[in-house]
Amino acid sequence: MVKIRLARVGGKKNAIYRVVVADARSPRDGRNIDTIGRYNPQTHPSIVEIDVAKADKWLADGAQPTSAVRKLIKIARAQAA
């Protein structure tokens, strides 16, 4: 199954995440199919940049978002409007 999930980048105690499309069997920071955005929770307000068109394409193709990514996509849609 293909999932839309967060992959951690950044240094120790400096978590920044990429929103990626990956096979569910691959490791969290391992191989991914596509990178569709980024999320930085350390800034105020948090930076959420997701290509909503790409996310919609992957969702239409059957990719399952994690609960955290589902919330981030909702925020990104609100920012785009």
PDB file of C-alpha atoms in Angstrom:
ATOM      1  CA  MET A   1       0.000   0.000   0.000  1.00  0.00           C
ATOM      2  CA  VAL A   2       1.142   3.549  -0.732  1.00  0.00           C
ATOM      3  CA  LYS A   3       1.032   6.050   2.135  1.00  0.00           C
ATOM      4  CA  ILE A   4       1.419   9.795   2.392  1.00  0.00           C
ATOM      5  CA  ARG A   5       3.471  10.365   5.522  1.00  0.00           C
ATOM      6  CA  LEU A   6       6.133  12.459   7.217  1.00  0.00           C
ATOM      7  CA  ALA A   7       9.860  11.777   6.803  1.00  0.00           C
ATOM      8  CA  ARG A   8      12.112  13.432   9.355  1.00  0.00           C
ATOM      9  CA  VAL A   9      15.027  15.587   8.213  1.00  0.00           C
ATOM     10  CA  GLY A  10      17.094  18.081  10.156  1.00  0.00           C
ATOM     11  CA  GLY A  11      19.511  17.603  13.006  1.00  0.00           C
ATOM     12  CA  LYS A  12      19.261  16.328  16.538  1.00  0.00           C
ATOM     13  CA  LYS A  13      16.513  18.190  18.451  1.00  0.00           C
ATOM     14  CA  ASN A  14      15.817  20.160  15.252  1.00  0.00           C
ATOM     15  CA  ALA A  15      13.005  18.208  13.646  1.00  0.00           C
ATOM     16  CA  ILE A  16      11.835  19.324  10.215  1.00  0.00           C
ATOM     17  CA  TYR A  17       9.650  17.031   8.129  1.00  0.00           C
ATOM     18  CA  ARG A  18       9.067  16.338   4.464  1.00  0.00           C
ATOM     19  CA  VAL A  19       5.634  15.186   3.344  1.00  0.00           C
ATOM     20  CA  VAL A  20       6.373  12.177   1.144  1.00  0.00           C
ATOM     21  CA  VAL A  21       4.566   9.450  -0.745  1.00  0.00           C
ATOM     22  CA  ALA A  22       6.144   6.098   0.082  1.00  0.00           C
ATOM     23  CA  ASP A  23       5.478   2.384   0.135  1.00  0.00           C
ATOM     24  CA  ALA A  24       4.156   1.387   3.555  1.00  0.00           C
ATOM     25  CA  ARG A  25       6.910  -1.239   3.881  1.00  0.00           C
ATOM     26  CA  SER A  26       9.799   1.224   3.463  1.00  0.00           C
ATOM     27  CA  PRO A  27      11.433   2.804   6.534  1.00  0.00           C
ATOM     28  CA  ARG A  28      10.340   6.246   7.739  1.00  0.00           C
ATOM     29  CA  ASP A  29      13.367   8.046   6.295  1.00  0.00           C
ATOM     30  CA  GLY A  30      13.991   5.496   3.553  1.00  0.00           C
ATOM     31  CA  ARG A  31      13.075   5.388  -0.096  1.00  0.00           C
ATOM     32  CA  ASN A  32      10.122   7.494  -1.172  1.00  0.00           C
ATOM     33  CA  ILE A  33       8.183   7.767  -4.419  1.00  0.00           C
ATOM     34  CA  ASP A  34       7.469  11.510  -4.404  1.00  0.00           C
ATOM     35  CA  THR A  35       8.000  14.525  -2.153  1.00  0.00           C
ATOM     36  CA  ILE A  36       4.915  16.730  -2.051  1.00  0.00           C
ATOM     37  CA  GLY A  37       5.713  19.246   0.684  1.00  0.00           C
ATOM     38  CA  ARG A  38       7.408  20.185   3.922  1.00  0.00           C
ATOM     39  CA  TYR A  39       6.455  20.955   7.523  1.00  0.00           C
ATOM     40  CA  ASN A  40       8.456  22.877  10.111  1.00  0.00           C
ATOM     41  CA  PRO A  41       6.820  22.789  13.557  1.00  0.00           C
ATOM     42  CA  GLN A  42       9.572  24.871  15.212  1.00  0.00           C
ATOM     43  CA  THR A  43       8.635  28.224  13.742  1.00  0.00           C
ATOM     44  CA  HIS A  44       5.770  30.313  15.044  1.00  0.00           C
ATOM     45  CA  PRO A  45       3.413  29.898  13.284  1.00  0.00           C
ATOM     46  CA  SER A  46       4.418  26.497  11.916  1.00  0.00           C
ATOM     47  CA  ILE A  47       5.348  26.353   8.235  1.00  0.00           C
ATOM     48  CA  VAL A  48       3.119  24.016   6.217  1.00  0.00           C
ATOM     49  CA  GLU A  49       3.852  23.907   2.486  1.00  0.00           C
ATOM     50  CA  ILE A  50       2.092  21.110   0.605  1.00  0.00           C
ATOM     51  CA  ASP A  51       1.400  20.893  -3.123  1.00  0.00           C
ATOM     52  CA  VAL A  52      -2.342  20.282  -2.756  1.00  0.00           C
ATOM     53  CA  ALA A  53      -2.747  19.329  -6.433  1.00  0.00           C
ATOM     54  CA  LYS A  54      -0.148  16.557  -6.069  1.00  0.00           C
ATOM     55  CA  ALA A  55      -1.721  15.421  -2.805  1.00  0.00           C
ATOM     56  CA  ASP A  56      -5.159  15.224  -4.451  1.00  0.00           C
ATOM     57  CA  LYS A  57      -3.696  13.223  -7.343  1.00  0.00           C
ATOM     58  CA  TRP A  58      -2.129  10.700  -4.961  1.00  0.00           C
ATOM     59  CA  LEU A  59      -5.308  10.479  -2.871  1.00  0.00           C
ATOM     60  CA  ALA A  60      -7.335   9.839  -6.034  1.00  0.00           C
ATOM     61  CA  ASP A  61      -4.870   7.081  -6.966  1.00  0.00           C
ATOM     62  CA  GLY A  62      -5.508   5.356  -3.618  1.00  0.00           C
ATOM     63  CA  ALA A  63      -2.706   6.597  -1.355  1.00  0.00           C
ATOM     64  CA  GLN A  64      -3.634   6.596   2.341  1.00  0.00           C
ATOM     65  CA  PRO A  65      -2.537   9.621   4.420  1.00  0.00           C
ATOM     66  CA  THR A  66      -1.486   9.243   8.042  1.00  0.00           C
ATOM     67  CA  SER A  67      -3.536  11.131  10.610  1.00  0.00           C
ATOM     68  CA  ALA A  68      -0.867  13.851  10.961  1.00  0.00           C
ATOM     69  CA  VAL A  69      -0.655  14.342   7.193  1.00  0.00           C
ATOM     70  CA  ARG A  70      -4.438  14.469   6.925  1.00  0.00           C
ATOM     71  CA  LYS A  71      -4.419  17.432   9.345  1.00  0.00           C
ATOM     72  CA  LEU A  72      -1.565  19.131   7.464  1.00  0.00           C
ATOM     73  CA  ILE A  73      -3.373  18.793   4.122  1.00  0.00           C
ATOM     74  CA  LYS A  74      -6.447  20.364   5.689  1.00  0.00           C
ATOM     75  CA  ILE A  75      -4.309  23.294   6.923  1.00  0.00           C
ATOM     76  CA  ALA A  76      -2.637  23.668   3.513  1.00  0.00           C
ATOM     77  CA  ARG A  77      -6.038  23.792   1.788  1.00  0.00           C
ATOM     78  CA  ALA A  78      -7.177  26.517   4.194  1.00  0.00           C
ATOM     79  CA  GLN A  79      -4.016  28.549   3.506  1.00  0.00           C
ATOM     80  CA  ALA A  80      -4.491  28.207  -0.257  1.00  0.00           C
ATOM     81  CA  ALA A  81      -8.059  29.503  -0.128  1.00  0.00           C
TER      82      ALA A  81
END
